[in-house]
XYZ file of N, CA and C in Angstrom:
222
model
N 0.838 -1.174 0.000
C 0.000 0.000 0.000
C 0.890 1.247 0.000
N 0.387 2.290 -0.619
C 1.076 3.579 -0.597
C 0.169 4.594 0.089
N 0.791 5.579 0.707
C 0.031 6.621 1.397
C -0.147 7.811 0.461
N -1.361 8.363 0.445
C -1.628 9.618 -0.258
C -2.314 10.558 0.725
N -2.058 11.852 0.567
C -2.601 12.839 1.493
C -3.809 13.518 0.878
N -4.904 13.487 1.630
C -6.119 14.181 1.206
C -6.014 15.661 1.542
N -6.969 16.447 1.072
C -6.936 17.888 1.304
C -7.226 18.277 2.748
N -7.815 17.368 3.533
C -8.011 17.654 4.957
C -6.820 17.158 5.786
N -5.713 16.817 5.089
C -4.467 16.328 5.681
C -4.564 14.926 6.267
N -5.665 14.227 6.047
C -5.733 12.836 6.472
C -4.976 11.979 5.445
N -4.554 10.817 5.888
C -3.795 9.905 5.035
C -4.703 8.752 4.615
N -4.636 8.439 3.341
C -5.392 7.305 2.794
C -4.371 6.344 2.212
N -4.514 5.059 2.517
C -3.608 4.050 1.978
C -4.274 3.378 0.789
N -3.550 3.347 -0.330
C -4.102 2.884 -1.605
C -3.276 1.708 -2.108
N -3.940 0.716 -2.661
C -3.259 -0.395 -3.310
C -2.866 0.075 -4.715
N -1.573 0.249 -4.987
C -1.181 0.792 -6.285
C -1.502 -0.133 -7.461
N -1.724 -1.408 -7.186
C -2.089 -2.341 -8.263
C -3.531 -2.132 -8.724
N -4.294 -1.362 -7.966
C -5.693 -1.118 -8.301
C -5.913 0.251 -8.948
N -4.826 0.979 -9.216
C -4.946 2.289 -9.861
C -5.126 2.088 -11.358
N -6.196 2.664 -11.906
C -6.429 2.577 -13.349
C -5.681 3.700 -14.065
N -5.844 4.935 -13.584
C -5.103 6.053 -14.152
C -5.111 7.221 -13.182
N -4.227 8.205 -13.467
C -4.140 9.418 -12.660
C -4.136 10.604 -13.605
N -4.770 11.702 -13.169
C -4.747 12.913 -13.980
C -4.643 14.135 -13.078
N -3.869 15.127 -13.542
C -3.727 16.378 -12.820
C -4.703 17.374 -13.418
N -5.557 17.951 -12.554
C -6.660 18.793 -13.060
C -6.762 20.190 -12.440
N -5.916 20.895 -11.838
C -4.504 20.671 -11.562
C -4.240 19.792 -10.353
N -5.240 19.543 -9.490
C -5.031 18.610 -8.378
C -4.985 17.199 -8.943
N -4.311 16.306 -8.228
C -4.189 14.939 -8.720
C -5.436 14.134 -8.375
N -6.053 13.561 -9.394
C -7.201 12.678 -9.223
C -6.746 11.268 -9.594
N -6.866 10.360 -8.635
C -6.509 8.964 -8.865
C -7.801 8.198 -9.079
N -7.916 7.523 -10.208
C -9.095 6.709 -10.491
C -8.719 5.245 -10.314
N -9.473 4.576 -9.454
C -9.220 3.175 -9.157
C -9.958 2.287 -10.163
N -9.569 1.030 -10.234
C -10.243 0.095 -11.132
C -11.728 -0.028 -10.811
N -12.092 0.196 -9.560
C -13.489 0.118 -9.134
C -14.310 1.309 -9.629
N -13.605 2.351 -10.118
C -14.280 3.576 -10.538
C -14.235 4.666 -9.486
N -13.843 4.311 -8.268
C -13.738 5.305 -7.198
C -12.647 6.306 -7.554
N -12.904 7.575 -7.279
C -11.944 8.634 -7.546
C -11.434 9.185 -6.222
N -10.126 9.400 -6.167
C -9.497 9.928 -4.963
C -8.792 11.223 -5.341
N -9.151 12.307 -4.665
C -8.525 13.611 -4.873
C -7.432 13.763 -3.822
N -6.218 14.055 -4.253
C -5.099 14.118 -3.325
C -4.287 15.389 -3.492
N -3.644 15.810 -2.386
C -2.742 16.953 -2.393
C -1.429 16.613 -3.085
N -1.073 15.336 -3.084
C 0.215 14.905 -3.617
C 0.301 15.137 -5.117
N 1.514 15.382 -5.593
C 1.724 15.553 -7.029
C 1.832 14.192 -7.716
N 1.707 14.208 -9.018
C 1.857 12.993 -9.813
C 3.234 12.371 -9.562
N 4.285 13.196 -9.601
C 5.644 12.685 -9.408
C 5.824 12.043 -8.033
N 5.213 12.625 -7.021
C 5.297 12.066 -5.665
C 4.642 10.698 -5.609
N 3.447 10.573 -6.176
C 2.720 9.297 -6.143
C 3.455 8.240 -6.967
N 3.939 8.608 -8.139
C 4.688 7.650 -8.962
C 5.946 7.199 -8.220
N 6.618 8.113 -7.545
C 7.788 7.748 -6.747
C 7.445 6.750 -5.656
N 6.300 6.949 -5.009
C 5.865 6.008 -3.964
C 5.533 4.638 -4.557
N 4.938 4.633 -5.743
C 4.631 3.359 -6.406
C 5.927 2.623 -6.741
N 6.907 3.340 -7.269
C 8.200 2.722 -7.603
C 8.867 2.173 -6.342
N 8.861 2.946 -5.255
C 9.432 2.480 -3.989
C 8.716 1.232 -3.493
N 7.386 1.251 -3.554
C 6.588 0.105 -3.110
C 6.941 -1.145 -3.908
N 6.970 -1.016 -5.221
C 7.246 -2.180 -6.069
C 8.673 -2.674 -5.901
N 9.604 -1.781 -5.666
C 10.981 -2.228 -5.460
C 11.126 -2.962 -4.129
N 10.293 -2.622 -3.149
C 10.322 -3.336 -1.868
C 9.766 -4.744 -1.987
N 8.781 -4.942 -2.867
C 8.166 -6.271 -2.943
C 8.815 -7.180 -3.977
N 9.688 -6.600 -4.812
C 10.354 -7.418 -5.821
C 11.855 -7.333 -5.615
N 12.444 -8.449 -5.278
C 13.890 -8.540 -5.161
C 14.336 -9.422 -6.325
N 14.949 -8.808 -7.338
C 15.298 -9.548 -8.551
C 16.182 -10.754 -8.262
N 17.005 -10.687 -7.233
C 17.878 -11.813 -6.905
C 17.091 -12.996 -6.348
N 15.904 -12.747 -5.823
C 15.108 -13.805 -5.226
C 14.138 -14.438 -6.218
N 13.973 -13.817 -7.389
C 13.022 -14.328 -8.369
C 13.665 -15.469 -9.139
N 13.013 -16.624 -9.108
C 13.512 -17.786 -9.851
C 12.594 -18.052 -11.021
N 13.185 -18.340 -12.149
C 12.391 -18.655 -13.329
C 11.857 -20.075 -13.204
N 10.636 -20.320 -13.651
C 10.103 -21.686 -13.634
C 10.964 -22.606 -14.501
N 10.940 -23.898 -14.223
C 11.813 -24.846 -14.880
C 11.566 -24.937 -16.387
N 10.363 -24.573 -16.869
C 10.117 -24.695 -18.311
C 10.911 -23.680 -19.124
N 11.595 -22.732 -18.463
C 12.489 -21.825 -19.191
C 13.835 -22.473 -19.464
N 14.158 -23.531 -18.727
C 15.417 -24.237 -18.935
C 16.629 -23.508 -18.386
N 16.416 -22.555 -17.485
C 17.537 -21.785 -16.917
C 17.617 -21.996 -15.419
N 17.365 -23.190 -14.966
C 17.401 -23.438 -13.529
C 18.826 -23.360 -13.005
N 18.940 -22.905 -11.795
C 20.273 -22.813 -11.173
C 20.474 -23.976 -10.246
């Protein structure tokens, strides 16, 4: 989950895998796959940075093993 800041300064935690798209209007509107829209104080660059950080935490390339049907087993 990533944190985004609402305009009342409360924090909302969002599953970045459920984000359909984001648009700056000029405030950032995050549209979820469910259709729910979230208006946030955060900039597009800030949210994208948080998504990149989140994904880098859950994926460790050294720990990922290819399935045996690739023929590159170690």
